[in-house]
Amino acid sequence: MKWNYEPNNYRLYFADTGLLIWSLDDEVQQDLRDNKNFNAYKWAIYENIIGELLVKQWYQLYFYRNPRSSLEIDFFIRNTETLIPIEVKSWNSATPSLKRLIESDNYPAIKYWIKLCNQNIGFNGKFYTFPHFLTWWLKRFLSDRM
C-alpha cells in the first residue's frame, strides 16, 4: 500500500468522536442535541467513529479516491494476505464504488470486501455486511478467514 501512498492526499479524523462533536459550532451542536438536521452531519460522524474503531485495532487508515471518476473507498485495511476495502454507510444505502471495485479485474490483491451499515451481518455473494457496532470485531473475523 505504501507504493500508492500520496502524502498530500489525506483525511483527518479525531481520535475521539466526542471531541469532533465538541469542535463543531454551537448551532450544529444544538442541532445534534435536538436531533435536528442529523442527515447533514451523519456521514462525517459515522466515518469518524469507524476510523476511530479501526485505529484502536492497530490498523493504519488509508482511503482511495480516483480523481478521474467518482470511485471513492472510505477505508482500506490490510493484513498479510489481502487488501480489504471498507465502505461506511450511515444507513443501508447502495455502494456504487464498492460495486465497481468488485466488478473490476484490476485489483487481484483484494479478496474480501466489507460494508459497514445499519444492517445485520450478511454476505450477498460479493461482500460482507456488518452493523457499525461490530467494527471492533473485524480484526478477529478477518484473522479467522486467513
C-alpha positions as a printed NumPy array, in Angstrom:
array([[  0.   ,   0.   ,   0.   ],
       [  2.928,   2.338,   0.608],
       [  3.746,   2.494,  -3.103],
       [  0.364,   4.149,  -3.746],
       [  0.63 ,   6.442,  -0.757],
       [  0.24 ,  10.147,  -1.528],
       [  1.272,  12.275,   1.475],
       [ -0.599,  15.337,   0.17 ],
       [ -3.877,  13.466,  -0.254],
       [ -5.27 ,  12.641,   3.18 ],
       [ -8.224,  12.834,   5.522],
       [ -8.14 ,  13.857,   9.14 ],
       [-10.079,  12.083,  11.864],
       [-10.47 ,  12.842,  15.524],
       [ -9.127,  10.202,  17.898],
       [-12.299,  10.727,  19.942],
       [-15.626,  11.343,  18.196],
       [-16.819,  13.281,  21.249],
       [-14.071,  15.804,  20.5  ],
       [-15.29 ,  16.011,  16.902],
       [-18.782,  16.912,  18.145],
       [-17.311,  19.376,  20.66 ],
       [-15.324,  21.115,  17.901],
       [-18.437,  21.825,  15.823],
       [-20.014,  25.256,  16.068],
       [-22.767,  25.949,  18.603],
       [-25.609,  25.712,  16.093],
       [-24.529,  22.274,  14.89 ],
       [-24.116,  21.028,  18.455],
       [-27.604,  22.301,  19.285],
       [-28.997,  20.592,  16.171],
       [-27.453,  17.307,  17.285],
       [-28.801,  17.678,  20.834],
       [-32.263,  18.472,  19.446],
       [-31.992,  15.605,  16.938],
       [-32.404,  18.029,  14.02 ],
       [-30.604,  18.034,  10.689],
       [-28.707,  14.883,  11.6  ],
       [-28.615,  13.849,   7.933],
       [-26.352,  16.825,   7.213],
       [-23.713,  15.576,   9.683],
       [-24.159,  11.819,   9.985],
       [-21.746,  10.777,   7.229],
       [-18.814,  12.583,   8.859],
       [-19.75 ,  11.338,  12.322],
       [-20.157,   7.709,  11.246],
       [-16.926,   7.752,   9.264],
       [-15.035,   9.25 ,  12.205],
       [-16.431,   6.597,  14.569],
       [-15.381,   3.783,  12.214],
       [-11.929,   5.329,  11.73 ],
       [-11.55 ,   5.601,  15.489],
       [-12.503,   1.929,  15.967],
       [-10.125,   0.755,  13.222],
       [ -7.198,   2.676,  14.707],
       [ -7.933,   1.122,  18.095],
       [ -7.423,  -2.266,  16.413],
       [ -3.991,  -1.065,  15.232],
       [ -4.984,  -0.618,  11.607],
       [ -3.463,   2.213,   9.619],
       [ -6.107,   4.182,   7.785],
       [ -5.987,   4.549,   4.025],
       [ -8.621,   5.711,   1.597],
       [ -8.865,   5.843,  -2.161],
       [-10.304,   8.461,  -4.469],
       [ -9.891,   8.356,  -8.21 ],
       [ -9.713,  11.98 ,  -9.383],
       [-10.91 ,  10.983, -12.88 ],
       [-14.086,   9.258, -11.703],
       [-16.47 ,   9.059,  -8.785],
       [-14.763,   5.956,  -7.38 ],
       [-14.041,   6.512,  -3.697],
       [-13.486,   3.977,  -0.928],
       [-13.719,   5.166,   2.678],
       [-11.059,   2.887,   4.16 ],
       [ -8.58 ,   0.263,   3.103],
       [ -7.051,  -2.031,   5.651],
       [ -4.692,  -4.879,   5.031],
       [ -3.319,  -7.996,   6.583],
       [ -0.587, -10.317,   5.38 ],
       [ -2.842, -11.914,   2.765],
       [ -5.064,  -9.266,   1.241],
       [ -6.118,  -5.678,   0.827],
       [ -9.619,  -5.044,   2.201],
       [-11.807,  -2.123,   1.101],
       [-14.355,  -0.898,   3.65 ],
       [-17.352,   1.242,   2.785],
       [-19.146,   3.085,   5.58 ],
       [-22.815,   3.885,   5.08 ],
       [-24.936,   5.651,   7.641],
       [-27.913,   3.541,   6.529],
       [-28.185,   0.55 ,   4.246],
       [-27.687,   2.508,   1.059],
       [-26.087,   1.422,  -2.195],
       [-22.333,   1.246,  -2.567],
       [-21.581,   2.116,  -6.2  ],
       [-17.827,   2.487,  -5.586],
       [-17.601,  -0.877,  -3.865],
       [-19.678,  -2.47 ,  -6.631],
       [-17.361,  -1.071,  -9.328],
       [-14.311,  -2.263,  -7.407],
       [-15.753,  -5.779,  -7.057],
       [-16.628,  -5.993, -10.745],
       [-13.174,  -4.84 , -11.857],
       [-10.387,  -7.294, -12.635],
       [ -7.757,  -4.648, -11.871],
       [ -7.429,  -5.446,  -8.157],
       [ -6.318,  -9.08 ,  -7.705],
       [ -4.96 ,  -8.358,  -4.196],
       [ -8.499,  -7.803,  -2.923],
       [-10.127, -10.987,  -1.623],
       [-12.701,  -9.548,   0.798],
       [-14.947,  -6.502,   0.702],
       [-16.75 ,  -5.081,   3.708],
       [-19.703,  -2.749,   4.038],
       [-20.479,  -1.257,   7.442],
       [-24.038,  -0.006,   7.675],
       [-27.316,  -0.092,   9.569],
       [-27.984,  -3.759,   8.772],
       [-27.398,  -7.233,  10.201],
       [-24.413,  -9.439,   9.457],
       [-24.624, -10.884,   5.982],
       [-22.904, -11.955,   2.817],
       [-24.544, -11.343,  -0.544],
       [-22.046, -13.335,  -2.591],
       [-19.97 , -10.231,  -3.261],
       [-19.241,  -8.556,   0.062],
       [-19.708,  -8.935,   3.788],
       [-22.072,  -6.624,   5.616],
       [-21.731,  -5.757,   9.286],
       [-23.564,  -3.341,  11.528],
       [-21.429,  -0.383,  12.589],
       [-21.157,  -1.548,  16.187],
       [-19.304,  -4.72 ,  15.109],
       [-16.341,  -2.815,  13.694],
       [-14.385,  -3.821,  16.807],
       [-14.772,  -7.464,  15.666],
       [-13.326,  -7.078,  12.145],
       [ -9.743,  -7.976,  13.033],
       [-10.843, -11.27 ,  14.584],
       [-13.262, -12.011,  11.735],
       [-10.551, -11.429,   9.131],
       [ -7.927, -13.445,  11.034],
       [-10.365, -16.402,  11.109],
       [-10.73 , -16.149,   7.297],
       [ -6.999, -16.442,   6.576]])
